[in-house]
Amino acid sequence: SGNVQRVKTIASFSLLFPTNVLKKLYWYCSCKVHPKYTNMRADLMKHLKFIKLIFLLLISVLLVQCKKDSEISGNVRNPSSAPVKKDSVIKIEEPKPQIQYTTFIFPAKKKDSAMAAFNKKFSEKERYTILALNRLDSKNKWRADTLAVPAEFDHTLMAYSPFPKNIETLKEVKKMVFFSYPIQAYALYESGELIKWGPTSMGKKTAQTKRGLMFANWKKELAISTVDSDWKLPFNVNVHNTLGIGWHQYDLPGFPASHSCLRLLMDDAKFLYNWVDTWILNKGGATLKANGTPVIVFGDYEWGGKKPWKNLINDPASSDISLEAMDEIIEPHLNKILKEQQNREEVLARPSVEE
């Protein structure tokens, strides 16, 4: 019976081993019946030990492979169970409705009649919205040659915003101001949510506004320009004390025209004046205790090129700034912004003492 069991075992190995090896195994199993093969027993014992070793190795490999296959199939069945790295999360921007634009042309030789038609066709609020989208104020509407006119009117301008509605990167930042050189526009955010945007006229080519991170310093309801004392600057907010840079109301001619300041429409200048937080100084005013609202000026204007807002006629999204682009602008300054914000909160929380 022992020999029969050995034969059965050899048969089960028939798919794993060569024929010549199986023959030797058969001879081994028949040794007690055929004594003439007795001398081969020792040799065959060596082969059997070798075969057992190989068989155990094969079984081990098969078990490991089965385990791997099980793990892989498990992952395929439950992809949501795999951990996701924080940095790998894709930020998805909310889609916004695309408003179409048409043109209103002011022929050079018929500008007066075209302006009369413009005033007649659109109400005062509609004219204000159209001019703002074209970076003009009512005083400078005569400069218009071709205006982009929206098919739908939103007098808050929020429906036309080129800035992302929400920026997750800014969720911990209470207030934030941006000025974009390429599209001549500003944006205000509170805890990452866009609350307001509008047109601006920044520094001209020979007197460009400083780029980078700044903070709101002091403000004055009516300031006098240091360049020309005849220039009155309503609702002025200084953002760079040594360079004298600030935002305020002044002419918007439809291109960068200032002496490095950030010009705004009157209504916008009033809003920002009341909304912004200014610096905190010691009682004598000689020492800075805390910075005001952070401000970032970024990008480059295409001097001599087509005004970006005129591209709205063919592509309503042509001036849009992507969420990824805003993140790239913010991230180099985020630690500084949060540090200054925390310092301001700590200063405000302290009991008022004379210094």
mmCIF file of C-alpha atoms in Angstrom:
data_model
loop_
_atom_site.group_PDB
_atom_site.id
_atom_site.type_symbol
_atom_site.label_atom_id
_atom_site.label_comp_id
_atom_site.label_asym_id
_atom_site.label_seq_id
_atom_site.Cartn_x
_atom_site.Cartn_y
_atom_site.Cartn_z
ATOM 1 C CA SER A 1 0.000 0.000 0.000
ATOM 2 C CA GLY A 2 2.940 2.285 0.649
ATOM 3 C CA ASN A 3 4.125 1.830 -2.937
ATOM 4 C CA VAL A 4 0.625 2.517 -4.282
ATOM 5 C CA GLN A 5 0.485 5.791 -2.338
ATOM 6 C CA ARG A 6 3.867 6.761 -3.769
ATOM 7 C CA VAL A 7 2.629 6.103 -7.292
ATOM 8 C CA LYS A 8 -0.399 8.288 -6.674
ATOM 9 C CA THR A 9 1.873 11.073 -5.415
ATOM 10 C CA ILE A 10 4.056 10.765 -8.512
ATOM 11 C CA ALA A 11 0.961 11.017 -10.693
ATOM 12 C CA SER A 12 0.000 14.252 -8.968
ATOM 13 C CA PHE A 13 3.481 15.614 -9.801
ATOM 14 C CA SER A 14 3.148 14.716 -13.498
ATOM 15 C CA LEU A 15 2.342 18.300 -14.470
ATOM 16 C CA LEU A 16 5.267 19.765 -12.544
ATOM 17 C CA PHE A 17 8.306 17.577 -13.362
ATOM 18 C CA PRO A 18 10.085 16.138 -16.450
ATOM 19 C CA THR A 19 9.405 12.528 -17.623
ATOM 20 C CA ASN A 20 12.899 11.194 -16.836
ATOM 21 C CA VAL A 21 12.547 12.298 -13.210
ATOM 22 C CA LEU A 22 9.139 10.641 -12.942
ATOM 23 C CA LYS A 23 10.553 7.364 -14.275
ATOM 24 C CA LYS A 24 13.182 7.353 -11.544
ATOM 25 C CA LEU A 25 10.486 7.968 -8.970
ATOM 26 C CA TYR A 26 8.515 5.036 -10.306
ATOM 27 C CA TRP A 27 11.576 2.803 -10.040
ATOM 28 C CA TYR A 28 12.026 3.947 -6.488
ATOM 29 C CA CYS A 29 8.464 3.031 -5.623
ATOM 30 C CA SER A 30 9.033 -0.433 -7.164
ATOM 31 C CA CYS A 31 12.335 -1.171 -5.432
ATOM 32 C CA LYS A 32 10.909 -3.637 -2.931
ATOM 33 C CA VAL A 33 9.262 -5.664 -5.710
ATOM 34 C CA HIS A 34 12.288 -5.598 -8.031
ATOM 35 C CA PRO A 35 15.483 -6.093 -6.024
ATOM 36 C CA LYS A 36 17.712 -5.423 -9.026
ATOM 37 C CA TYR A 37 16.907 -1.711 -8.516
ATOM 38 C CA THR A 38 17.944 -1.734 -4.879
ATOM 39 C CA ASN A 39 21.280 -0.065 -5.624
ATOM 40 C CA MET A 40 19.433 2.939 -7.058
ATOM 41 C CA ARG A 41 17.562 3.694 -3.817
ATOM 42 C CA ALA A 42 20.182 6.044 -2.369
ATOM 43 C CA ASP A 43 20.409 7.996 -5.612
ATOM 44 C CA LEU A 44 16.653 8.319 -5.885
ATOM 45 C CA MET A 45 16.364 9.448 -2.275
ATOM 46 C CA LYS A 46 18.540 12.419 -3.154
ATOM 47 C CA HIS A 47 16.236 13.227 -6.097
ATOM 48 C CA LEU A 48 13.173 12.992 -3.917
ATOM 49 C CA LYS A 49 14.550 15.420 -1.344
ATOM 50 C CA PHE A 50 15.328 17.850 -4.146
ATOM 51 C CA ILE A 51 11.822 17.471 -5.588
ATOM 52 C CA LYS A 52 10.216 18.043 -2.187
ATOM 53 C CA LEU A 53 12.191 21.263 -1.804
ATOM 54 C CA ILE A 54 11.107 22.524 -5.235
ATOM 55 C CA PHE A 55 7.506 21.584 -4.524
ATOM 56 C CA LEU A 56 7.488 23.536 -1.245
ATOM 57 C CA LEU A 57 8.986 26.558 -2.989
ATOM 58 C CA LEU A 58 6.328 26.422 -5.709
ATOM 59 C CA ILE A 59 3.535 26.195 -3.148
ATOM 60 C CA SER A 60 4.990 29.202 -1.294
ATOM 61 C CA VAL A 61 5.154 31.268 -4.492
ATOM 62 C CA LEU A 62 1.571 30.352 -5.376
ATOM 63 C CA LEU A 63 0.319 31.347 -1.930
ATOM 64 C CA VAL A 64 2.114 34.739 -2.063
ATOM 65 C CA GLN A 65 0.775 35.412 -5.549
ATOM 66 C CA CYS A 66 -2.770 34.544 -4.495
ATOM 67 C CA LYS A 67 -2.465 36.973 -1.604
ATOM 68 C CA LYS A 68 -1.270 39.750 -3.929
ATOM 69 C CA ASP A 69 -4.069 39.047 -6.412
ATOM 70 C CA SER A 70 -6.583 39.200 -3.581
ATOM 71 C CA GLU A 71 -5.221 42.560 -2.449
ATOM 72 C CA ILE A 72 -5.302 43.967 -5.975
ATOM 73 C CA SER A 73 -8.834 42.750 -6.649
ATOM 74 C CA GLY A 74 -9.898 44.161 -3.294
ATOM 75 C CA ASN A 75 -8.534 47.567 -4.255
ATOM 76 C CA VAL A 76 -10.335 47.453 -7.573
ATOM 77 C CA ARG A 77 -13.615 46.596 -5.904
ATOM 78 C CA ASN A 78 -13.250 49.364 -3.301
ATOM 79 C CA PRO A 79 -11.335 52.281 -4.836
ATOM 80 C CA SER A 80 -12.841 54.734 -2.357
ATOM 81 C CA SER A 81 -11.228 52.894 0.569
ATOM 82 C CA ALA A 82 -7.704 53.861 -0.539
ATOM 83 C CA PRO A 83 -6.260 56.800 1.433
ATOM 84 C CA VAL A 84 -5.980 60.063 -0.527
ATOM 85 C CA LYS A 85 -3.072 62.356 0.110
ATOM 86 C CA LYS A 86 -4.007 65.912 0.958
ATOM 87 C CA ASP A 87 -1.823 67.334 -1.807
ATOM 88 C CA SER A 88 -3.463 65.097 -4.402
ATOM 89 C CA VAL A 89 -6.971 66.545 -3.922
ATOM 90 C CA ILE A 90 -8.093 68.314 -7.087
ATOM 91 C CA LYS A 91 -9.601 71.739 -6.530
ATOM 92 C CA ILE A 92 -12.675 72.169 -8.702
ATOM 93 C CA GLU A 93 -13.800 75.642 -9.642
ATOM 94 C CA GLU A 94 -17.514 76.329 -9.622
ATOM 95 C CA PRO A 95 -18.788 76.923 -13.168
ATOM 96 C CA LYS A 96 -20.331 80.327 -13.727
ATOM 97 C CA PRO A 97 -22.955 81.276 -16.307
ATOM 98 C CA GLN A 98 -21.393 82.744 -19.433
ATOM 99 C CA ILE A 99 -22.858 86.135 -20.326
ATOM 100 C CA GLN A 100 -22.564 87.041 -23.983
ATOM 101 C CA TYR A 101 -21.396 90.444 -25.191
ATOM 102 C CA THR A 102 -22.131 92.609 -28.194
ATOM 103 C CA THR A 103 -20.337 95.707 -29.467
ATOM 104 C CA PHE A 104 -21.271 99.353 -29.449
ATOM 105 C CA ILE A 105 -19.049 101.263 -31.878
ATOM 106 C CA PHE A 106 -18.244 104.983 -31.815
ATOM 107 C CA PRO A 107 -17.112 105.937 -35.331
ATOM 108 C CA ALA A 108 -14.403 108.610 -35.205
ATOM 109 C CA LYS A 109 -16.320 110.989 -37.519
ATOM 110 C CA LYS A 110 -19.708 110.397 -35.912
ATOM 111 C CA LYS A 111 -18.756 110.203 -32.265
ATOM 112 C CA ASP A 112 -21.255 112.820 -31.067
ATOM 113 C CA SER A 113 -24.238 111.158 -32.726
ATOM 114 C CA ALA A 114 -23.041 107.735 -31.541
ATOM 115 C CA MET A 115 -22.764 109.036 -27.981
ATOM 116 C CA ALA A 116 -26.287 110.470 -28.196
ATOM 117 C CA ALA A 117 -27.529 107.060 -29.375
ATOM 118 C CA PHE A 118 -25.629 105.367 -26.548
ATOM 119 C CA ASN A 119 -27.189 107.661 -23.929
ATOM 120 C CA LYS A 120 -30.638 107.116 -25.383
ATOM 121 C CA LYS A 121 -30.398 103.333 -25.697
ATOM 122 C CA PHE A 122 -29.142 102.617 -22.176
ATOM 123 C CA SER A 123 -30.253 103.870 -18.765
ATOM 124 C CA GLU A 124 -27.870 105.629 -16.383
ATOM 125 C CA LYS A 125 -27.253 102.408 -14.405
ATOM 126 C CA GLU A 126 -26.724 100.412 -17.585
ATOM 127 C CA ARG A 127 -24.245 102.981 -18.904
ATOM 128 C CA TYR A 128 -22.377 102.852 -15.584
ATOM 129 C CA THR A 129 -22.125 99.040 -15.829
ATOM 130 C CA ILE A 130 -20.994 99.088 -19.474
ATOM 131 C CA LEU A 131 -18.333 101.729 -18.818
ATOM 132 C CA ALA A 132 -17.069 99.925 -15.711
ATOM 133 C CA LEU A 133 -16.637 96.692 -17.694
ATOM 134 C CA ASN A 134 -14.603 98.700 -20.210
ATOM 135 C CA ARG A 135 -12.503 100.307 -17.414
ATOM 136 C CA LEU A 136 -14.007 103.751 -17.963
ATOM 137 C CA ASP A 137 -15.860 106.258 -15.799
ATOM 138 C CA SER A 138 -18.535 108.647 -17.074
ATOM 139 C CA LYS A 139 -16.043 111.509 -17.318
ATOM 140 C CA ASN A 140 -13.910 109.494 -19.769
ATOM 141 C CA LYS A 141 -16.654 107.861 -21.852
ATOM 142 C CA TRP A 142 -15.662 110.091 -24.771
ATOM 143 C CA ARG A 143 -12.493 108.005 -25.062
ATOM 144 C CA ALA A 144 -14.528 104.964 -26.093
ATOM 145 C CA ASP A 145 -14.183 103.615 -29.623
ATOM 146 C CA THR A 146 -15.653 100.129 -29.179
ATOM 147 C CA LEU A 147 -17.469 99.034 -26.041
ATOM 148 C CA ALA A 148 -18.242 95.492 -24.912
ATOM 149 C CA VAL A 149 -21.920 95.457 -23.903
ATOM 150 C CA PRO A 150 -23.320 92.564 -21.829
ATOM 151 C CA ALA A 151 -26.525 90.866 -22.942
ATOM 152 C CA GLU A 152 -27.706 90.883 -19.303
ATOM 153 C CA PHE A 153 -27.175 93.598 -16.721
ATOM 154 C CA ASP A 154 -25.966 93.121 -13.147
ATOM 155 C CA HIS A 155 -25.203 96.463 -11.548
ATOM 156 C CA THR A 156 -23.139 94.813 -8.799
ATOM 157 C CA LEU A 157 -20.828 93.499 -11.587
ATOM 158 C CA MET A 158 -20.596 90.139 -9.775
ATOM 159 C CA ALA A 159 -22.077 88.235 -12.724
ATOM 160 C CA TYR A 160 -19.114 89.356 -14.852
ATOM 161 C CA SER A 161 -16.369 88.652 -12.329
ATOM 162 C CA PRO A 162 -13.052 87.507 -13.832
ATOM 163 C CA PHE A 163 -11.955 86.308 -10.362
ATOM 164 C CA PRO A 164 -12.859 82.915 -8.828
ATOM 165 C CA LYS A 165 -15.960 82.977 -6.651
ATOM 166 C CA ASN A 166 -14.260 80.997 -3.882
ATOM 167 C CA ILE A 167 -10.600 80.410 -3.046
ATOM 168 C CA GLU A 168 -10.104 77.594 -0.548
ATOM 169 C CA THR A 169 -6.514 78.724 0.095
ATOM 170 C CA LEU A 170 -7.878 81.921 1.677
ATOM 171 C CA LYS A 171 -10.446 80.302 3.977
ATOM 172 C CA GLU A 172 -8.433 81.280 7.080
ATOM 173 C CA VAL A 173 -7.782 84.846 5.822
ATOM 174 C CA LYS A 174 -10.430 87.248 7.079
ATOM 175 C CA LYS A 175 -9.893 89.970 4.472
ATOM 176 C CA MET A 176 -7.815 90.062 1.295
ATOM 177 C CA VAL A 177 -7.386 92.554 -1.576
ATOM 178 C CA PHE A 178 -6.029 91.845 -5.058
ATOM 179 C CA PHE A 179 -5.116 94.192 -7.896
ATOM 180 C CA SER A 180 -4.510 92.563 -11.285
ATOM 181 C CA TYR A 181 -2.293 94.462 -13.720
ATOM 182 C CA PRO A 182 -3.195 92.342 -16.804
ATOM 183 C CA ILE A 183 -6.944 92.962 -16.588
ATOM 184 C CA GLN A 184 -6.885 96.253 -14.606
ATOM 185 C CA ALA A 185 -9.263 95.021 -11.927
ATOM 186 C CA TYR A 186 -9.416 94.609 -8.164
ATOM 187 C CA ALA A 187 -11.081 91.945 -6.015
ATOM 188 C CA LEU A 188 -12.051 91.713 -2.338
ATOM 189 C CA TYR A 189 -12.296 88.419 -0.458
ATOM 190 C CA GLU A 190 -13.579 87.526 2.983
ATOM 191 C CA SER A 191 -12.586 84.069 4.274
ATOM 192 C CA GLY A 192 -11.994 82.947 0.708
ATOM 193 C CA GLU A 193 -15.287 84.226 -0.710
ATOM 194 C CA LEU A 194 -15.380 86.948 -3.357
ATOM 195 C CA ILE A 195 -17.528 89.817 -2.087
ATOM 196 C CA LYS A 196 -16.737 92.550 -4.619
ATOM 197 C CA TRP A 197 -14.693 93.356 -7.699
ATOM 198 C CA GLY A 198 -14.397 96.288 -10.059
ATOM 199 C CA PRO A 199 -12.263 98.262 -12.511
ATOM 200 C CA THR A 200 -9.070 100.133 -11.759
ATOM 201 C CA SER A 201 -6.399 102.183 -13.481
ATOM 202 C CA MET A 202 -2.948 101.337 -12.166
ATOM 203 C CA GLY A 203 0.502 102.834 -12.706
ATOM 204 C CA LYS A 204 1.404 103.810 -16.259
ATOM 205 C CA LYS A 205 4.356 102.204 -18.047
ATOM 206 C CA THR A 206 6.870 104.767 -16.774
ATOM 207 C CA ALA A 207 5.514 104.763 -13.199
ATOM 208 C CA GLN A 208 4.292 101.234 -12.589
ATOM 209 C CA THR A 209 2.676 100.148 -9.344
ATOM 210 C CA LYS A 210 4.887 98.005 -7.135
ATOM 211 C CA ARG A 211 4.033 94.304 -7.326
ATOM 212 C CA GLY A 212 3.890 91.901 -4.421
ATOM 213 C CA LEU A 213 2.449 91.788 -0.921
ATOM 214 C CA MET A 214 1.657 95.011 0.924
ATOM 215 C CA PHE A 215 -0.663 95.981 3.777
ATOM 216 C CA ALA A 216 -3.172 98.766 4.278
ATOM 217 C CA ASN A 217 -1.540 101.463 6.388
ATOM 218 C CA TRP A 218 -3.442 104.685 6.997
ATOM 219 C CA LYS A 219 -6.449 106.240 5.291
ATOM 220 C CA LYS A 220 -7.738 109.755 4.714
ATOM 221 C CA GLU A 221 -11.113 110.780 3.370
ATOM 222 C CA LEU A 222 -9.590 113.503 1.189
ATOM 223 C CA ALA A 223 -5.849 113.423 0.514
ATOM 224 C CA ILE A 224 -3.717 115.736 -1.600
ATOM 225 C CA SER A 225 -1.365 114.198 -4.169
ATOM 226 C CA THR A 226 2.349 114.495 -3.476
ATOM 227 C CA VAL A 227 2.925 114.675 -7.252
ATOM 228 C CA ASP A 228 0.630 117.652 -7.849
ATOM 229 C CA SER A 229 -1.102 119.601 -5.077
ATOM 230 C CA ASP A 230 -4.036 120.324 -7.398
ATOM 231 C CA TRP A 231 -4.922 116.609 -7.472
ATOM 232 C CA LYS A 232 -7.522 115.769 -4.855
ATOM 233 C CA LEU A 233 -7.721 112.096 -3.912
ATOM 234 C CA PRO A 234 -11.046 111.125 -2.248
ATOM 235 C CA PHE A 235 -11.129 108.087 0.056
ATOM 236 C CA ASN A 236 -7.397 107.461 -0.069
ATOM 237 C CA VAL A 237 -5.988 104.305 1.540
ATOM 238 C CA ASN A 238 -2.202 104.086 1.711
ATOM 239 C CA VAL A 239 -0.583 100.672 1.122
ATOM 240 C CA HIS A 240 3.088 101.658 0.863
ATOM 241 C CA ASN A 241 4.103 104.483 3.158
ATOM 242 C CA THR A 242 7.586 105.206 1.792
ATOM 243 C CA LEU A 243 6.584 105.028 -1.889
ATOM 244 C CA GLY A 244 3.315 106.854 -1.322
ATOM 245 C CA ILE A 245 1.223 104.182 -3.059
ATOM 246 C CA GLY A 246 -2.466 103.941 -2.265
ATOM 247 C CA TRP A 247 -5.897 103.461 -3.777
ATOM 248 C CA HIS A 248 -8.428 106.261 -4.140
ATOM 249 C CA GLN A 249 -11.006 107.707 -6.504
ATOM 250 C CA TYR A 250 -9.667 109.259 -9.688
ATOM 251 C CA ASP A 251 -10.146 109.177 -13.463
ATOM 252 C CA LEU A 252 -10.497 105.796 -15.205
ATOM 253 C CA PRO A 253 -9.481 106.380 -18.840
ATOM 254 C CA GLY A 254 -9.568 102.723 -19.941
ATOM 255 C CA PHE A 255 -5.859 101.965 -19.507
ATOM 256 C CA PRO A 256 -3.125 102.186 -16.806
ATOM 257 C CA ALA A 257 -2.573 105.911 -16.364
ATOM 258 C CA SER A 258 -1.671 106.704 -12.737
ATOM 259 C CA HIS A 259 1.618 107.702 -11.126
ATOM 260 C CA SER A 260 1.764 104.271 -9.397
ATOM 261 C CA CYS A 261 -1.462 104.622 -7.380
ATOM 262 C CA LEU A 262 -4.549 102.449 -7.809
ATOM 263 C CA ARG A 263 -7.454 104.463 -9.178
ATOM 264 C CA LEU A 264 -11.064 103.482 -8.472
ATOM 265 C CA LEU A 265 -14.606 104.562 -9.242
ATOM 266 C CA MET A 266 -16.090 106.793 -6.544
ATOM 267 C CA ASP A 267 -18.555 104.191 -5.244
ATOM 268 C CA ASP A 268 -15.826 101.554 -5.080
ATOM 269 C CA ALA A 269 -13.404 103.914 -3.343
ATOM 270 C CA LYS A 270 -16.037 104.637 -0.682
ATOM 271 C CA PHE A 271 -16.734 100.951 -0.135
ATOM 272 C CA LEU A 272 -13.071 99.998 0.221
ATOM 273 C CA TYR A 273 -12.436 102.978 2.504
ATOM 274 C CA ASN A 274 -15.070 101.765 4.977
ATOM 275 C CA TRP A 275 -14.292 98.049 4.567
ATOM 276 C CA VAL A 276 -10.507 97.964 4.937
ATOM 277 C CA ASP A 277 -8.593 97.567 8.227
ATOM 278 C CA THR A 278 -5.656 99.935 8.687
ATOM 279 C CA TRP A 279 -2.477 99.504 10.683
ATOM 280 C CA ILE A 280 -2.266 99.783 14.482
ATOM 281 C CA LEU A 281 0.422 102.067 15.899
ATOM 282 C CA ASN A 282 1.515 102.784 19.447
ATOM 283 C CA LYS A 283 0.153 105.872 21.162
ATOM 284 C CA GLY A 284 2.937 108.095 19.856
ATOM 285 C CA GLY A 285 2.517 106.780 16.338
ATOM 286 C CA ALA A 286 6.201 105.913 15.979
ATOM 287 C CA THR A 287 5.983 102.114 16.285
ATOM 288 C CA LEU A 288 3.994 99.660 14.194
ATOM 289 C CA LYS A 289 2.098 97.178 16.372
ATOM 290 C CA ALA A 290 0.045 95.433 13.692
ATOM 291 C CA ASN A 291 -0.470 95.579 9.940
ATOM 292 C CA GLY A 292 -3.772 96.236 8.215
ATOM 293 C CA THR A 293 -5.564 94.280 5.486
ATOM 294 C CA PRO A 294 -3.172 92.429 3.141
ATOM 295 C CA VAL A 295 -2.987 93.544 -0.488
ATOM 296 C CA ILE A 296 -1.356 91.734 -3.418
ATOM 297 C CA VAL A 297 -0.599 93.472 -6.709
ATOM 298 C CA PHE A 298 0.294 90.998 -9.451
ATOM 299 C CA GLY A 299 0.898 90.427 -13.140
ATOM 300 C CA ASP A 300 1.983 92.491 -16.155
ATOM 301 C CA TYR A 301 -0.006 94.597 -18.556
ATOM 302 C CA GLU A 302 0.360 94.057 -22.302
ATOM 303 C CA TRP A 303 1.544 97.532 -23.154
ATOM 304 C CA GLY A 304 0.520 98.510 -26.701
ATOM 305 C CA GLY A 305 -1.598 95.375 -27.077
ATOM 306 C CA LYS A 306 -5.335 94.929 -27.368
ATOM 307 C CA LYS A 307 -7.200 95.839 -24.193
ATOM 308 C CA PRO A 308 -8.167 92.515 -22.557
ATOM 309 C CA TRP A 309 -11.805 93.463 -21.888
ATOM 310 C CA LYS A 310 -12.371 93.971 -25.628
ATOM 311 C CA ASN A 311 -11.818 90.225 -26.076
ATOM 312 C CA LEU A 312 -15.040 89.614 -24.113
ATOM 313 C CA ILE A 313 -16.998 90.133 -27.335
ATOM 314 C CA ASN A 314 -15.557 86.967 -28.900
ATOM 315 C CA ASP A 315 -14.735 85.079 -25.689
ATOM 316 C CA PRO A 316 -16.680 85.959 -22.511
ATOM 317 C CA ALA A 317 -14.105 84.063 -20.400
ATOM 318 C CA SER A 318 -11.042 85.712 -21.958
ATOM 319 C CA SER A 319 -10.250 87.809 -18.873
ATOM 320 C CA ASP A 320 -10.951 85.105 -16.307
ATOM 321 C CA ILE A 321 -8.215 84.269 -13.797
ATOM 322 C CA SER A 322 -8.204 80.575 -12.899
ATOM 323 C CA LEU A 323 -8.265 79.183 -9.376
ATOM 324 C CA GLU A 324 -4.863 77.557 -9.987
ATOM 325 C CA ALA A 325 -3.389 80.904 -11.053
ATOM 326 C CA MET A 326 -4.727 82.613 -7.923
ATOM 327 C CA ASP A 327 -3.300 79.854 -5.725
ATOM 328 C CA GLU A 328 0.125 80.361 -7.287
ATOM 329 C CA ILE A 329 -0.108 84.084 -6.549
ATOM 330 C CA ILE A 330 -1.230 83.564 -2.940
ATOM 331 C CA GLU A 331 0.869 80.645 -1.706
ATOM 332 C CA PRO A 332 4.297 82.405 -1.560
ATOM 333 C CA HIS A 333 2.740 85.018 0.767
ATOM 334 C CA LEU A 334 0.228 82.933 2.734
ATOM 335 C CA ASN A 335 2.399 82.275 5.790
ATOM 336 C CA LYS A 336 3.225 85.977 6.115
ATOM 337 C CA ILE A 337 -0.440 86.952 5.712
ATOM 338 C CA LEU A 338 -1.594 84.508 8.404
ATOM 339 C CA LYS A 339 1.231 85.488 10.749
ATOM 340 C CA GLU A 340 0.362 89.183 10.487
ATOM 341 C CA GLN A 341 -3.336 88.424 10.933
ATOM 342 C CA GLN A 342 -2.637 86.451 14.119
ATOM 343 C CA ASN A 343 -0.453 89.258 15.443
ATOM 344 C CA ARG A 344 -3.224 91.783 14.783
ATOM 345 C CA GLU A 345 -5.756 89.641 16.659
ATOM 346 C CA GLU A 346 -3.384 89.346 19.623
ATOM 347 C CA VAL A 347 -2.786 93.114 19.679
ATOM 348 C CA LEU A 348 -6.519 93.823 19.575
ATOM 349 C CA ALA A 349 -7.113 91.321 22.387
ATOM 350 C CA ARG A 350 -4.678 93.025 24.747
ATOM 351 C CA PRO A 351 -5.971 95.542 27.296
ATOM 352 C CA SER A 352 -5.445 99.118 26.146
ATOM 353 C CA VAL A 353 -2.438 100.595 27.979
ATOM 354 C CA GLU A 354 -0.546 103.820 27.499
ATOM 355 C CA GLU A 355 2.811 103.490 25.817
#
